[in-house]
Coordinates of C-alpha atoms and ligand atoms in Angstrom, one line a residue:
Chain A
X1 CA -0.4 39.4 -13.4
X2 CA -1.7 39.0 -9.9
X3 CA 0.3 37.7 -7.3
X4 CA -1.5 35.4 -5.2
X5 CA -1.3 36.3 -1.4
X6 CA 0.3 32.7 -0.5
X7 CA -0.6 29.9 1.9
X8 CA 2.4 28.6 4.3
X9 CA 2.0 24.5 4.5
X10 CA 4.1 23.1 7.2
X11 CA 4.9 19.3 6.2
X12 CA 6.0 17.7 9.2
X13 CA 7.9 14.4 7.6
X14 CA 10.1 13.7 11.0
X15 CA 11.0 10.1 11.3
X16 CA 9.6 8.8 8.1
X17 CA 11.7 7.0 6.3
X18 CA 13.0 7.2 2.3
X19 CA 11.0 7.7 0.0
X20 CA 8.3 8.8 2.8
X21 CA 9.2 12.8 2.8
X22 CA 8.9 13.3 -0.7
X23 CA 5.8 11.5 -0.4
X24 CA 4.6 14.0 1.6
X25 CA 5.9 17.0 -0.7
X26 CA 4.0 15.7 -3.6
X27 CA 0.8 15.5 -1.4
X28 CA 1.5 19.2 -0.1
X29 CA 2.4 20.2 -3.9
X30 CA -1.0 18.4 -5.1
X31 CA -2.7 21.2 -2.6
X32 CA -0.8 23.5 -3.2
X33 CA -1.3 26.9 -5.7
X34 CA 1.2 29.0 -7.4
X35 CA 2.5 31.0 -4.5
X36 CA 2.8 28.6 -1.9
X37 CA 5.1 28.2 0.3
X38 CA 5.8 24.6 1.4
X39 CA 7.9 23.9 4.6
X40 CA 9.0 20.7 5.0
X41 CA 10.6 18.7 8.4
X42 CA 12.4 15.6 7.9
X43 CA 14.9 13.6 9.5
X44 CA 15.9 11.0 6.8
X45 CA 19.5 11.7 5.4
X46 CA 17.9 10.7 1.5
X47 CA 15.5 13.7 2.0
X48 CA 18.1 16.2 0.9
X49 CA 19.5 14.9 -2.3
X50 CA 16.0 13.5 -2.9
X51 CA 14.1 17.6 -2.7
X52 CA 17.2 19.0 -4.8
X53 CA 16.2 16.6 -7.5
X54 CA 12.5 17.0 -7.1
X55 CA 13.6 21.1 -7.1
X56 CA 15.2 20.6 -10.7
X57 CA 13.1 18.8 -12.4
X58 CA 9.9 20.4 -11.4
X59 CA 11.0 24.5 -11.6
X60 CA 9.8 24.9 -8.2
X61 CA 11.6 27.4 -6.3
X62 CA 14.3 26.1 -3.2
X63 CA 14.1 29.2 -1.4
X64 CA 15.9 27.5 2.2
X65 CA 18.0 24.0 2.2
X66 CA 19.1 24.3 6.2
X67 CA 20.6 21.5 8.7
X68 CA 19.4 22.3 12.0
X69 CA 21.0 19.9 14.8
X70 CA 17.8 17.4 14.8
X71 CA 15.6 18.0 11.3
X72 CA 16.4 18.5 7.5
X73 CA 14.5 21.7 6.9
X74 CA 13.4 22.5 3.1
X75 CA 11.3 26.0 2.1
X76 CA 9.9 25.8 -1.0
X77 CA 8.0 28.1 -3.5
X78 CA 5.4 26.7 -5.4
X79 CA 5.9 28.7 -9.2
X80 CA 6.0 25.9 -11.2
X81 CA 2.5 24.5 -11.5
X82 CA 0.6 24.3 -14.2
Chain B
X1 CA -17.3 -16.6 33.8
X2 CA -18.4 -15.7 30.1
X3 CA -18.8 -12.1 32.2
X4 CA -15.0 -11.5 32.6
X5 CA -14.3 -12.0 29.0
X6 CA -13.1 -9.0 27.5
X7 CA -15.0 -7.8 24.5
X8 CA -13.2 -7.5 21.1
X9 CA -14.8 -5.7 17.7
X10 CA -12.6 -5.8 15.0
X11 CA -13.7 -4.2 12.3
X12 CA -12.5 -6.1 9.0
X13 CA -12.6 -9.5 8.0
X14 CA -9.3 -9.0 5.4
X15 CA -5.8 -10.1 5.9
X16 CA -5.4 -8.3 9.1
X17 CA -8.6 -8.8 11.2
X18 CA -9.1 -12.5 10.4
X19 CA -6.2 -13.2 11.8
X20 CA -6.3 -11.1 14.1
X21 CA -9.2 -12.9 15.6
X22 CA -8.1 -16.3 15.1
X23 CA -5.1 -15.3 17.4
X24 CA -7.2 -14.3 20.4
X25 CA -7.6 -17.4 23.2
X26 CA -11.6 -18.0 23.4
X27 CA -11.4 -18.3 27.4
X28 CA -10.1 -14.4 27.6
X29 CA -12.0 -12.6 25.1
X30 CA -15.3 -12.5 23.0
X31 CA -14.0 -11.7 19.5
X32 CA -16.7 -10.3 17.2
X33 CA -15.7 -9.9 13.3
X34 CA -18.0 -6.9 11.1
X35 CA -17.5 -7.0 7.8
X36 CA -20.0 -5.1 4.9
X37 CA -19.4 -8.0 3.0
X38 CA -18.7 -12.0 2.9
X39 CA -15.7 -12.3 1.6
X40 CA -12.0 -12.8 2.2
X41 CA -10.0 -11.3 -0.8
X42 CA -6.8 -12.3 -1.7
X43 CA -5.6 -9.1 -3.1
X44 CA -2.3 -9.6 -4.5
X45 CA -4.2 -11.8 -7.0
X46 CA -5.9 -9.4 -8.7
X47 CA -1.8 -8.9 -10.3
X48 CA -2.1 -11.9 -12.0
X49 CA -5.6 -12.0 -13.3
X50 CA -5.0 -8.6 -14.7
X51 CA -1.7 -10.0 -16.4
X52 CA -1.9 -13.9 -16.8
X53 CA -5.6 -13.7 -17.0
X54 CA -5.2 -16.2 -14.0
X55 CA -8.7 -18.3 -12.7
X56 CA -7.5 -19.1 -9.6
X57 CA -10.2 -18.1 -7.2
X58 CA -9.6 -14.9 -5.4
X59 CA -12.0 -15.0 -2.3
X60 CA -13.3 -17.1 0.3
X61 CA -16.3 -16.8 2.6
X62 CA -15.2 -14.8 5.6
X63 CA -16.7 -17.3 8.0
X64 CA -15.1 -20.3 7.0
X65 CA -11.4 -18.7 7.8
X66 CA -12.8 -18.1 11.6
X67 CA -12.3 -19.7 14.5
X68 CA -15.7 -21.2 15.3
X69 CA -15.5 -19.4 18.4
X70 CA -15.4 -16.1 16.6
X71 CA -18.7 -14.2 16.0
X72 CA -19.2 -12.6 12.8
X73 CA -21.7 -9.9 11.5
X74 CA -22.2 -9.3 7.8
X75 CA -23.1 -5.5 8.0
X76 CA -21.0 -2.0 7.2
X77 CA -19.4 -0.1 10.2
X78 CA -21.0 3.5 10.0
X79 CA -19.2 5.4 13.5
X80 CA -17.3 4.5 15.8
X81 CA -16.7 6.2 18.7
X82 CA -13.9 6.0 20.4
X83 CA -15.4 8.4 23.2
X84 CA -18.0 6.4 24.4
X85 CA -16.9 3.0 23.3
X86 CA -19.1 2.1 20.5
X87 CA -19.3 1.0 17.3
X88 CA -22.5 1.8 15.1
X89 CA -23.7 -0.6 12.7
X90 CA -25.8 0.1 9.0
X91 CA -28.8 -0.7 11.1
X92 CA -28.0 1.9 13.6
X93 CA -26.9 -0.6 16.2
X94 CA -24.5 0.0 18.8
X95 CA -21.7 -2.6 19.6
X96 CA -20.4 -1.9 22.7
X97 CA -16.1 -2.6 23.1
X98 CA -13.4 -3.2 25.3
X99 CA -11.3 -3.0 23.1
X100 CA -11.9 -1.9 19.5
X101 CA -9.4 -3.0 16.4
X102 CA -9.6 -1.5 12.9
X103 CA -8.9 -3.2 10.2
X104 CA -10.6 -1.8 7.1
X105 CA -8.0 -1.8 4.8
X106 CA -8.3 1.2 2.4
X107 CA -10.4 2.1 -0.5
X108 CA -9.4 3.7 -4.0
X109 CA -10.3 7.1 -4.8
X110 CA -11.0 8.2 -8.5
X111 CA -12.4 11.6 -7.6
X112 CA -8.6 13.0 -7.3
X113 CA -7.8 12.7 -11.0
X114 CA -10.0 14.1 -13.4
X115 CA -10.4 11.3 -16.1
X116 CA -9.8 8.5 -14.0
X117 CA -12.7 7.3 -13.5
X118 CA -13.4 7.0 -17.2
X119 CA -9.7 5.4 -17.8
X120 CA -10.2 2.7 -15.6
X121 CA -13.5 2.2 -17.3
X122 CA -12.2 1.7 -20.6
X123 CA -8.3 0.1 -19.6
X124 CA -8.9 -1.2 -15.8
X125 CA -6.6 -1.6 -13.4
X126 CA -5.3 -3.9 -10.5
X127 CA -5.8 -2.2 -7.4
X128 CA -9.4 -2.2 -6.8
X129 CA -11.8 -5.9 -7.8
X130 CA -11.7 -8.8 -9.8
X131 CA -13.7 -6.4 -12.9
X132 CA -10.9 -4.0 -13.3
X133 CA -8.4 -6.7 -13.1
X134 CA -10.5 -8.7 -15.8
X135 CA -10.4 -5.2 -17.9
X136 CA -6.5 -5.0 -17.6
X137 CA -6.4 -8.5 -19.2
X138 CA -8.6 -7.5 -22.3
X139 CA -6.6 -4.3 -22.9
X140 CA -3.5 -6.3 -22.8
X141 CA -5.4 -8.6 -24.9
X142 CA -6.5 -6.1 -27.5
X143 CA -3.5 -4.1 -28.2
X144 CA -1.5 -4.7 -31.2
X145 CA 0.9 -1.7 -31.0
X146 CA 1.2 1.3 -29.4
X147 CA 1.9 2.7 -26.1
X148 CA 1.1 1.5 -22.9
X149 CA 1.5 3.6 -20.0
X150 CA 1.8 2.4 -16.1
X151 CA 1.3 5.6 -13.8
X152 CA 1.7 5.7 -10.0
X153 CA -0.7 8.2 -9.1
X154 CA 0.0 10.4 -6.2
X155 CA -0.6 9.1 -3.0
X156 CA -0.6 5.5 -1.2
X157 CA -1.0 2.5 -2.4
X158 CA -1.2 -1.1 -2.0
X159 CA 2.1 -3.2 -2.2
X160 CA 4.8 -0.8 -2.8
X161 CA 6.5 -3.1 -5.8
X162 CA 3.0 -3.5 -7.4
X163 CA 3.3 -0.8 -9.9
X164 CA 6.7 -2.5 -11.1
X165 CA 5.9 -5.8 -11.0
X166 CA 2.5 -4.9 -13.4
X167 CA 5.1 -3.3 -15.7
X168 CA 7.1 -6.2 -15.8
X169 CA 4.7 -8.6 -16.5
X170 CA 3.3 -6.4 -19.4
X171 CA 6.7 -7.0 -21.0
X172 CA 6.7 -10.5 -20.5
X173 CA 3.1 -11.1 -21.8
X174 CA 4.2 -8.5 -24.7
X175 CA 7.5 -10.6 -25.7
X176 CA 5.5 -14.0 -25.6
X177 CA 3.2 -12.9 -27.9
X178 CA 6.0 -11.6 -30.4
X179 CA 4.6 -8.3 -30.3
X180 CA 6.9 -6.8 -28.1
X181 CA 8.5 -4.8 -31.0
X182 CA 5.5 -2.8 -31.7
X183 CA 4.3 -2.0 -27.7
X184 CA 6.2 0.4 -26.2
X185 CA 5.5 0.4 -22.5
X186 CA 6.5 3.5 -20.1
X187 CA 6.2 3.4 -16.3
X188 CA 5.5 7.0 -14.8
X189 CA 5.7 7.8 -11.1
X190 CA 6.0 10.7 -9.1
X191 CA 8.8 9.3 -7.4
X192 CA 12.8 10.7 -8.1
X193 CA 13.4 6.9 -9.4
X194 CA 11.4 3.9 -11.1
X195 CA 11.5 2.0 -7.5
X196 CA 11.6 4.8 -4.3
X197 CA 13.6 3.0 -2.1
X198 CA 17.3 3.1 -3.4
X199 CA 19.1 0.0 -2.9
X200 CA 16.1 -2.1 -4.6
X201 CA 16.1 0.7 -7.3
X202 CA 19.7 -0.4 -8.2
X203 CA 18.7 -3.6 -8.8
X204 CA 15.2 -2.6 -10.9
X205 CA 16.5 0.1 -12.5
X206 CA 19.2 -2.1 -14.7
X207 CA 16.2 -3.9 -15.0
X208 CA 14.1 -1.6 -16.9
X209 CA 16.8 -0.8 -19.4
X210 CA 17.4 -4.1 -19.9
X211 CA 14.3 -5.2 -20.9
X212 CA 13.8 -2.2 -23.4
X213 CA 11.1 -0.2 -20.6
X214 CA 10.8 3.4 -20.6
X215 CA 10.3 5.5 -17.5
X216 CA 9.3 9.3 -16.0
X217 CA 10.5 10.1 -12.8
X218 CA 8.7 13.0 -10.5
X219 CA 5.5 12.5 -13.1
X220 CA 2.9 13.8 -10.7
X221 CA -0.1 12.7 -12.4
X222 CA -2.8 15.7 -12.7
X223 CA -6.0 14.8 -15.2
X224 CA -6.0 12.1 -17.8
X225 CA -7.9 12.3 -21.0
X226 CA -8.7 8.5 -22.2
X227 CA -10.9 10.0 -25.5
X228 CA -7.2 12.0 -26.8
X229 CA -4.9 9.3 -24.9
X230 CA -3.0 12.0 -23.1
X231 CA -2.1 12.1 -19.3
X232 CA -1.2 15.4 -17.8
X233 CA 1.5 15.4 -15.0
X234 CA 1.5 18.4 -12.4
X235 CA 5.0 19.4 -13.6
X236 CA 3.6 20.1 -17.0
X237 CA 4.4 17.0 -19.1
X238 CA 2.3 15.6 -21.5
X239 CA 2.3 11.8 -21.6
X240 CA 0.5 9.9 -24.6
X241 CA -0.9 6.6 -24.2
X242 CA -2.9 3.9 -26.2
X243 CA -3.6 2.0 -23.3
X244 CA -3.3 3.1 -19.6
X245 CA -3.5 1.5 -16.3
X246 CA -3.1 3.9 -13.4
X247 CA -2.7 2.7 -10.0
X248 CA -5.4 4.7 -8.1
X249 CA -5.0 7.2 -4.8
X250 CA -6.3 5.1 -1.9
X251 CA -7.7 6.7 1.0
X252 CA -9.8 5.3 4.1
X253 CA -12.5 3.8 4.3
X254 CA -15.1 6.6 4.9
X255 CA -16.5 5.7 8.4
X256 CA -17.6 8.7 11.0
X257 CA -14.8 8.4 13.8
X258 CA -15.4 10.5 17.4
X259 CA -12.9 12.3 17.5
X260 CA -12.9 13.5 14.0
X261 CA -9.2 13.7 14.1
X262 CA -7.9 10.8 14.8
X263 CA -7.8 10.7 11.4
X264 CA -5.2 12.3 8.4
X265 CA -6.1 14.5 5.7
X266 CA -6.7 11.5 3.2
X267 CA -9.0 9.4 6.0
X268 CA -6.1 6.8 7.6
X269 CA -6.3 6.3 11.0
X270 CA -3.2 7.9 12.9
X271 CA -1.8 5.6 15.6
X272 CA 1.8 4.8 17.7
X273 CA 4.0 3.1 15.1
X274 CA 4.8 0.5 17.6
X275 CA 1.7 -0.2 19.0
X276 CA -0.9 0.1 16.6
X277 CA -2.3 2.3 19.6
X278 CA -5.4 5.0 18.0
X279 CA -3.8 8.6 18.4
X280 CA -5.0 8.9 22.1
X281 CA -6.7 5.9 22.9
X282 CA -5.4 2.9 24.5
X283 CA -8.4 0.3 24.0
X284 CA -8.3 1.1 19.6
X285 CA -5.7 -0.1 17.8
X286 CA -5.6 0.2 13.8
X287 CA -3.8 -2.5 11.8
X288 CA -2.7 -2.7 7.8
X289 CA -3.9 -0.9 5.5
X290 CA -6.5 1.6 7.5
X291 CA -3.7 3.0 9.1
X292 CA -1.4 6.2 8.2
X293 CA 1.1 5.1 9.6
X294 CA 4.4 5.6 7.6
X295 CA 5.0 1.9 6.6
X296 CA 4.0 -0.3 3.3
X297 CA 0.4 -1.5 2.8
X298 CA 1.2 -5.0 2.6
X299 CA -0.9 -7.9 4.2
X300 CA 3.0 -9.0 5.5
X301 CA 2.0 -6.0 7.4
X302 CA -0.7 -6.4 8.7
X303 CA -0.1 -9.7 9.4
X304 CA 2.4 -8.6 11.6
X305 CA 0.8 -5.9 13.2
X306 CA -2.0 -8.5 14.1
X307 CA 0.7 -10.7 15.7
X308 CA 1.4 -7.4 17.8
X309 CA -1.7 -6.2 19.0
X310 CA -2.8 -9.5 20.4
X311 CA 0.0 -10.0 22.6
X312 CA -1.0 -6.4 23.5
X313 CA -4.2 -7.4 24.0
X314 CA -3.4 -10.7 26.0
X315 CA -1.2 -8.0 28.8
X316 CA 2.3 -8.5 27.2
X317 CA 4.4 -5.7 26.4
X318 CA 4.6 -5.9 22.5
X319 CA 6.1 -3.8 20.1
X320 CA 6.2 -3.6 16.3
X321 CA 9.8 -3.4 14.6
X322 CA 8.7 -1.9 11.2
X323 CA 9.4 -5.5 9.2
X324 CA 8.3 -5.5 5.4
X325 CA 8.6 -8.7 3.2
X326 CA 7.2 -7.6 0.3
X327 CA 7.5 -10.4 -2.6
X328 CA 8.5 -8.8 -6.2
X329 CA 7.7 -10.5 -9.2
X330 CA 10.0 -9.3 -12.0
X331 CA 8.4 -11.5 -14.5
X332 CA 10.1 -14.6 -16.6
X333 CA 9.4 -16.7 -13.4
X334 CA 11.9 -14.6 -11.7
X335 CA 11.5 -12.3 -8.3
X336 CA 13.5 -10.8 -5.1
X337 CA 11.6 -9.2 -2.0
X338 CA 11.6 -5.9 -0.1
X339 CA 12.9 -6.2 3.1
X340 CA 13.5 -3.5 5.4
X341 CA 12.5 -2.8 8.9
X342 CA 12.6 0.6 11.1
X343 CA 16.6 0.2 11.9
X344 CA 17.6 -1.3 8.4
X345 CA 17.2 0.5 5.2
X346 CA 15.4 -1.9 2.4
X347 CA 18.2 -4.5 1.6
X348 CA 19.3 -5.2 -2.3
X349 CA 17.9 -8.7 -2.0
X350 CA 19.1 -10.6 -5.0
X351 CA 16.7 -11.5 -8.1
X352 CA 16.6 -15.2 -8.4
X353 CA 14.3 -18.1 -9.1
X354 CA 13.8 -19.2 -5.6
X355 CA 12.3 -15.8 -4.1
X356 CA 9.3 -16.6 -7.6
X357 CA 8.8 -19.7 -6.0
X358 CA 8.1 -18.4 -2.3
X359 CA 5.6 -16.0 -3.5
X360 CA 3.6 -18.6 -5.6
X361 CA 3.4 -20.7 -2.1
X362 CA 3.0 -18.2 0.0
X363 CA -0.3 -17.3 -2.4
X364 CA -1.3 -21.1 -2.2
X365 CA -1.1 -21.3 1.2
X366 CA -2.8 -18.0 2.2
X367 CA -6.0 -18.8 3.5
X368 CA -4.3 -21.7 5.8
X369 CA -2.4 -19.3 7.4
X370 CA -4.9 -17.2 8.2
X371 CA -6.7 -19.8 9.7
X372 CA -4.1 -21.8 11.6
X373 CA -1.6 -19.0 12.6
X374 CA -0.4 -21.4 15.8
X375 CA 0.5 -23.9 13.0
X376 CA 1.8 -21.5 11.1
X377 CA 3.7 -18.8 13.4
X378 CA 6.3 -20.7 13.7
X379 CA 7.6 -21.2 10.1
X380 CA 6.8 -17.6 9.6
X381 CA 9.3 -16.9 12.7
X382 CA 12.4 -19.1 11.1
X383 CA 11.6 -17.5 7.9
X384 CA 11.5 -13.5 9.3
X385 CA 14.5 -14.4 11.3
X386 CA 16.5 -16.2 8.6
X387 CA 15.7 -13.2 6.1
X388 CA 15.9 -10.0 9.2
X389 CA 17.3 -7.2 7.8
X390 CA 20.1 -6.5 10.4
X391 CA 21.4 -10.2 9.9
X392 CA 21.4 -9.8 5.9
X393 CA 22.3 -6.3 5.1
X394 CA 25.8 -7.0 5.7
X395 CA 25.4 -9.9 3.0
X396 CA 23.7 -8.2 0.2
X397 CA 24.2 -4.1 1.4
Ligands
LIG1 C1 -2.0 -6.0 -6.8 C2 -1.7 -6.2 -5.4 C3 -0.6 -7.0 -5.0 C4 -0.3 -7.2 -3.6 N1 0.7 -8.0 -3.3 C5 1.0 -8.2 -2.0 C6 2.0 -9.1 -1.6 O1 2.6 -9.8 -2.5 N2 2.2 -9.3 -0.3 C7 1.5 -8.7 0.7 O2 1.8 -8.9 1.8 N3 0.5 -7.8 0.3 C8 0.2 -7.6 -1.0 N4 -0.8 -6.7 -1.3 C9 -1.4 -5.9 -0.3 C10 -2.5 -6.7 0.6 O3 -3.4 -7.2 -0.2 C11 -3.1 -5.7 1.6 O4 -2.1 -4.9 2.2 C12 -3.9 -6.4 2.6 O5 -5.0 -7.0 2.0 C13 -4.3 -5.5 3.8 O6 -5.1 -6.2 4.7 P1 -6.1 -5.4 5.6 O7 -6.7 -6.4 6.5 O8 -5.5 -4.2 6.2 O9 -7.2 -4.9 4.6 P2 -8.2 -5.7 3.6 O10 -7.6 -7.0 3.2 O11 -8.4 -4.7 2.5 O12 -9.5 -5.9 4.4 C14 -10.3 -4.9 4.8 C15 -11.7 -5.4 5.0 O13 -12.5 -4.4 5.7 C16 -13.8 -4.4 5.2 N5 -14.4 -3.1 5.4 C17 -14.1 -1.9 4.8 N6 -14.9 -0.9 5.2 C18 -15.8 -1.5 6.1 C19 -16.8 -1.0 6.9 N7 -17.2 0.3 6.8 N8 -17.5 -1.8 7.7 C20 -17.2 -3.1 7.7 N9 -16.2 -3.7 7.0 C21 -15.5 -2.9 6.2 C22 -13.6 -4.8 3.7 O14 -14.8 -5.3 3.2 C23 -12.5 -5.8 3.8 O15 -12.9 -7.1 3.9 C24 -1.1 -6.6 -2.6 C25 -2.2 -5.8 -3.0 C26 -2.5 -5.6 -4.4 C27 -3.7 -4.8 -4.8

């Protein structure tokens, strides 16, 4: 099977609030191809809990979950689309 | 003396330009109204002809909600440039501005699902005109068993309880006509729970299960196939269907803007959440629904917004605080609201028979209060400050 090179999308969801950032996921995942890699910024606290879920139920890959001092930070591999 | 007026174009006769204008005093500014069409919609109608199969009228001429000082032009908005100060009419003429406001709203965008455009077709739906809302109430109308499906298609939308309450007032209509045995009804949205924000969600969610609804969380709708009655969700899932009613993407409005990017990938104008300030302009503002800014598409909004930008306008040092009131009707006469504001999460406002009743005035009194905000303003002001978030939270959480 051929891999797909991969397109980085940088989702920049600072100071959005709840249910905002995952808003913004699904509209980068709706882009988005097999491959993908979707970075996404936020500040909201729900965001966290919120991309784990959206992780688990969709079979998309979590490759980074970080806490920098200002911004949630979430990498994620698109494998999951059908 | 009529030299020194400053010139004001608002673009957008809906909830948020016409009272926008009416606001203005006529001895500082010449306000100018453009509108592609003669009408003032009252949306959040379209709910209840869809599910009550309501007559109430929907729409009024845009003039008669205007200040008789206010000039109005019946014609579409093709460009505006924010460069050189103009906006271009259908007929290729040029309104020059000093200030420019847009107020557009948004438009609904079947394109991004394949097979939506042939499901509202055949089922309707509530988000766009009085037709689809009149198809919604046939399909209720028609169906004897089965499944009916609600799905929140990616993207914004008007009203963020307007899925939820549709679904609940397909129950209702269900129940009353005994039938309620034989229609299952299923909400899907792409959201992690039934309502996004939290707090309210622990009051809907109960809900749901109580009344015997079934719902799909993180559903991202994909393509929908009305001829097989299956919809396809990004994830994978299949969902089948007898009936469906899909709340559209919305998107802008399709005018040219210069610079191109003042606007986001989906055609909302980006602007300074407090201000309503155009991304680098500071004689365009954007207010409601034409915005992208990252608060609800209500016409509690943009009515807010427009209260805002004209103390902005008239020199004073305004600024927005994020305030949503959303009404929620939950059906059975019964409804709560969504409250929340920059600072204050959305508050767990309780369901009761009171918070029914201010929606069903607030709808009856509409068009008044666009006309006579000065009359007006001031019961809005003991209401929002009775019912500010930072004052209740600490009563309901
Ligand atoms: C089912 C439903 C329920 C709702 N319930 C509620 C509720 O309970 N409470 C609440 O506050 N809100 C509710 N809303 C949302 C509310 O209706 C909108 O948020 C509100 O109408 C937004 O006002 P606006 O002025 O931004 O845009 P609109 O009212 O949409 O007005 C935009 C205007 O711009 C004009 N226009 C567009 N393009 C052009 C152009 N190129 N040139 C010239 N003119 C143009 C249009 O013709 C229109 O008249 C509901 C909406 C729906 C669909």
């Amino acid at each position: 099977m051929a891999v797909s090179q991969g397109n980085k999308i940088v989702v920049d969801a600072r100071g959005i609030a709840c249910p905002g950032p995952i808003t913004e996921v699904v509209k980068a995942y709706r882009n988005a191809r097999n491959g993908d890699i979707i970075e996404v910024h936020a500040t909201d606290p729900g965001f966290e809990p919120d991309i784990k879920a959206w992780i688990q139920r969709t079979g998309n890959q979590l490759v980074e979950l970080r806490k920098d001092s200002d911004k949630i930070v979430a990498v994620i591999k698109v494998t999951a689309k059908k | 003396m009529a030299n020194n007026k400053k010139r004001v174009v608002i673009i957008g006769g809906g909830a948020g330009g016409v009272v926008l204008a009416n606001r203005l005093p006529k001895d500082e500014f010449d306000i100018t109204i453009i509108d592609k069409q003669p009408y003032n919609y009252f949306l959040p109608w379209l709910l209840y002809i869809a599910f009550k199969g309501s007559r109430k009228p929907i729409k009024r001429e845009i003039r008669s909600v205007l200040k008789p000082w206010v000039n109005f032009i019946q014609s579409g908005a093709n460009v505006v440039n924010l460069q050189d100060r103009y906006v271009e009419l259908e007929s290729g003429k040029r309104l020059e501005y000093d200030y420019v406001v847009i107020a557009t709203g948004a438009s609904v965008d079947y394109s991004r699902v394949p097979g939506l455009d042939k499901v509202t077709e055949k089922f309707g739906n509530y988000h766009s005109n009085e037709d689809n809302a009149w198809r919604v109430w046939q399909t209720l109308n028609k169906m004897r068993e089965g499944t009916l499906a609600v799905i929140l298609a990616p993207g914004a939308y008007r009203c963020p309880p307007s899925p939820l309450e549709g679904v609940f007032l397909a129950e209702e209509f269900f129940r009353r006509r005994g039938l309620r045995d034989r229609v299952r009804i299923v909400f899907a949205t792409f959201y992690p729970r039934p309502y996004p924000a939290e707090p309210m969600n622990e009051l809907i969610e109960p809900l749901l299960k109580e009344r015997g609804i079934d719902y799909v969380t993180f559903y991202t709708l994909d393509r929908i196939d009305p001829e097989k009655g299956v919809a396809y969700s990004m994830e994978g899932e299949e969902l089948k269907f007898d009936s469906a009613i899909v709340i559209p993407p919305h998107v802008g409005v399709g005018i040219k803007y210069v610079p191109g990017d003042v606007l986001d990938s989906d055609g909302f104008v980006q602007a300074d959440k407090f201000t309503n300030r155009v991304k680098g302009f500071d004689d365009a503002f954007v207010i409601g629904d034409a915005s992208a800014l990252p608060v609800a598409k209500t016409g509690v909004t943009a009515h807010l917004q427009a209260g805002v930008v004209a103390k902005i306008l008239q020199g004073e040092d305004a600024r927005n605080t994020g305030r949503t009131n959303c009404p929620f009707d939950v059906g059975y006469g019964l409804g709560t609201f969504v409250i929340s504001d920059f600072y204050n999460p959305t508050i767990k406002y309780p369901i009761n028979r009171i918070n029914h009743l201010f929606k069903v005035a607030f709808a009856a009194t509409y068009w008044d209060m666009l006309l006579y905000p000065e009359l007006w303003d001031p019961v809005f002001e003991s209401y929002f400050e009775a019912t500010e978030p930072a004052r209740i939270r600490h009563l309901y959480g």
